[in-house]
């Protein structure tokens, strides 16, 4: 048969790296379009910008999404921290687009101000891939989805 396989072989990413899979397998996937905006804005100004020009400030729902965002900001000339769609309201951290907060990337040990923030009630992602709570009035670059 001309050396062409009957079933296409594709690849998927796993926690152990790339793996070959049959073209007939059904595999879950997600698309994440991240736009790094290199304009310094307050958290609320960034939210308005993302809502008007894209979808919203990004939610980082998994380690994979955090790594993708981290990769995008490492390659850009952006502030050390960038705004993400994380906000402390009432008594808990919430994603502004309504996504559930099931994954977190707060730093281990050290400053635990994020547990009950008084002044720093907006979330940012650092170039090291951890979240920081920062005063919402600070002006940072940001990442939209």
CSV table of C-alpha atoms in Angstrom, one decimal:
chain,number,residue,atom,x,y,z
A,1,UNK,CA,0.0,0.0,0.0
A,2,UNK,CA,2.6,2.6,-1.0
A,3,UNK,CA,4.0,2.7,2.6
A,4,UNK,CA,1.2,4.9,3.9
A,5,UNK,CA,-0.4,3.6,7.1
A,6,UNK,CA,-4.2,2.9,7.0
A,7,UNK,CA,-4.7,4.9,10.2
A,8,UNK,CA,-3.1,8.2,10.8
A,9,UNK,CA,-0.8,8.5,13.7
A,10,UNK,CA,-1.0,11.7,15.7
A,11,UNK,CA,0.6,13.0,18.9
A,12,UNK,CA,-0.7,14.2,22.2
A,13,UNK,CA,1.0,15.9,25.1
A,14,UNK,CA,0.9,14.1,28.4
A,15,UNK,CA,2.6,14.7,31.8
A,16,UNK,CA,5.4,12.4,30.5
A,17,UNK,CA,5.9,14.2,27.2
A,18,UNK,CA,4.6,13.6,23.7
A,19,UNK,CA,3.0,10.2,22.9
A,20,UNK,CA,1.9,8.8,19.6
A,21,UNK,CA,-1.8,8.0,19.3
A,22,UNK,CA,-4.0,6.5,16.6
A,23,UNK,CA,-5.9,9.0,14.4
A,24,UNK,CA,-9.1,7.2,15.5
A,25,UNK,CA,-8.7,8.0,19.2
A,26,UNK,CA,-10.9,10.8,20.6
A,27,UNK,CA,-8.9,13.1,22.7
A,28,UNK,CA,-10.0,16.0,24.8
A,29,UNK,CA,-8.4,19.4,23.9
A,30,UNK,CA,-8.6,23.0,24.7
A,31,UNK,CA,-7.8,26.2,22.9
A,32,UNK,CA,-6.3,29.1,24.8
A,33,UNK,CA,-5.7,32.3,22.9
A,34,UNK,CA,-3.6,34.6,25.2
A,35,UNK,CA,-3.0,38.2,24.3
A,36,UNK,CA,-0.3,40.0,26.2
A,37,UNK,CA,-1.1,43.7,26.3
A,38,UNK,CA,2.0,45.9,26.9
A,39,UNK,CA,0.1,48.9,28.2
A,40,UNK,CA,0.3,49.7,31.9
A,41,UNK,CA,-3.2,49.9,33.4
A,42,UNK,CA,-4.8,49.4,36.8
A,43,UNK,CA,-6.5,46.1,37.3
A,44,UNK,CA,-10.0,47.6,36.5
A,45,UNK,CA,-8.7,49.5,33.4
A,46,UNK,CA,-7.2,46.2,32.2
A,47,UNK,CA,-10.5,44.4,32.7
A,48,UNK,CA,-12.3,47.0,30.7
A,49,UNK,CA,-9.7,46.9,27.9
A,50,UNK,CA,-9.9,43.1,27.7
A,51,UNK,CA,-13.7,43.1,27.8
A,52,UNK,CA,-13.9,45.7,25.0
A,53,UNK,CA,-11.2,44.2,22.7
A,54,UNK,CA,-11.1,40.5,23.5
A,55,UNK,CA,-13.0,38.4,26.0
A,56,UNK,CA,-11.8,39.1,29.5
A,57,UNK,CA,-8.7,39.1,31.7
A,58,UNK,CA,-7.5,35.6,31.5
A,59,UNK,CA,-8.4,32.8,34.0
A,60,UNK,CA,-5.6,30.3,34.6
A,61,UNK,CA,-7.5,27.1,35.4
A,62,UNK,CA,-4.7,24.6,35.4
A,63,UNK,CA,-0.9,24.2,35.6
A,64,UNK,CA,-0.9,23.8,31.8
A,65,UNK,CA,-2.6,27.2,31.3
A,66,UNK,CA,-0.3,28.9,33.8
A,67,UNK,CA,2.7,27.4,32.0
A,68,UNK,CA,1.4,28.7,28.6
A,69,UNK,CA,0.8,32.2,30.1
A,70,UNK,CA,4.2,32.1,31.8
A,71,UNK,CA,5.8,31.3,28.5
A,72,UNK,CA,4.1,34.2,26.7
A,73,UNK,CA,5.2,36.7,29.3
A,74,UNK,CA,8.8,35.4,29.5
A,75,UNK,CA,9.2,36.2,25.8
A,76,UNK,CA,7.7,39.7,26.1
A,77,UNK,CA,9.1,42.9,27.5
A,78,UNK,CA,6.4,43.2,30.1
A,79,UNK,CA,6.4,44.2,33.8
A,80,UNK,CA,7.6,41.5,36.2
A,81,UNK,CA,4.0,40.8,37.2
A,82,UNK,CA,1.0,41.0,34.9
A,83,UNK,CA,-2.7,41.3,35.7
A,84,UNK,CA,-4.8,38.2,35.4
A,85,UNK,CA,-8.6,37.9,36.0
A,86,UNK,CA,-8.3,37.1,39.7
A,87,UNK,CA,-10.0,39.3,42.3
A,88,UNK,CA,-10.6,39.0,46.0
A,89,UNK,CA,-14.3,39.8,46.6
A,90,UNK,CA,-16.2,39.1,49.8
A,91,UNK,CA,-14.2,36.5,51.5
A,92,UNK,CA,-12.7,34.5,48.5
A,93,UNK,CA,-10.6,34.8,45.4
A,94,UNK,CA,-12.7,34.6,42.2
A,95,UNK,CA,-12.1,34.6,38.4
A,96,UNK,CA,-14.0,37.6,37.0
A,97,UNK,CA,-15.4,35.6,34.1
A,98,UNK,CA,-17.1,33.1,36.5
A,99,UNK,CA,-14.7,30.2,36.0
A,100,UNK,CA,-14.4,28.1,39.2
A,101,UNK,CA,-11.2,28.5,41.2
A,102,UNK,CA,-10.1,24.9,41.4
A,103,UNK,CA,-6.3,25.3,40.8
A,104,UNK,CA,-4.0,27.8,42.4
A,105,UNK,CA,-0.4,28.9,42.0
A,106,UNK,CA,0.2,30.9,45.2
A,107,UNK,CA,3.8,30.9,46.4
A,108,UNK,CA,4.5,28.3,49.1
A,109,UNK,CA,5.7,29.6,52.5
A,110,UNK,CA,6.7,33.2,52.9
A,111,UNK,CA,4.1,36.0,52.6
A,112,UNK,CA,0.6,34.6,53.1
A,113,UNK,CA,-1.2,37.9,52.6
A,114,UNK,CA,-3.3,36.3,49.9
A,115,UNK,CA,-5.2,34.3,52.5
A,116,UNK,CA,-7.0,37.4,53.8
A,117,UNK,CA,-5.9,40.5,51.9
A,118,UNK,CA,-6.7,43.9,53.2
A,119,UNK,CA,-5.3,46.2,50.5
A,120,UNK,CA,-3.9,44.0,47.8
A,121,UNK,CA,-7.0,42.4,46.4
A,122,UNK,CA,-6.2,41.9,42.7
A,123,UNK,CA,-4.3,38.9,41.2
A,124,UNK,CA,-1.2,39.0,39.0
A,125,UNK,CA,1.0,36.3,37.5
A,126,UNK,CA,4.8,36.6,37.8
A,127,UNK,CA,7.4,35.6,35.3
A,128,UNK,CA,8.2,32.7,37.6
A,129,UNK,CA,4.7,31.4,37.2
A,130,UNK,CA,3.3,32.2,40.7
A,131,UNK,CA,0.4,34.4,41.6
A,132,UNK,CA,0.7,37.5,43.7
A,133,UNK,CA,-1.9,39.7,45.2
A,134,UNK,CA,-1.2,43.3,44.4
A,135,UNK,CA,-3.0,46.6,45.1
A,136,UNK,CA,-5.6,47.1,42.3
A,137,UNK,CA,-4.5,50.7,41.7
A,138,UNK,CA,-1.0,49.6,40.6
A,139,UNK,CA,-0.3,49.9,36.8
A,140,UNK,CA,0.9,46.7,35.2
A,141,UNK,CA,0.8,45.0,31.8
A,142,UNK,CA,-1.9,42.4,31.5
A,143,UNK,CA,-3.0,39.3,29.7
A,144,UNK,CA,-6.4,38.9,28.0
A,145,UNK,CA,-8.1,35.7,26.7
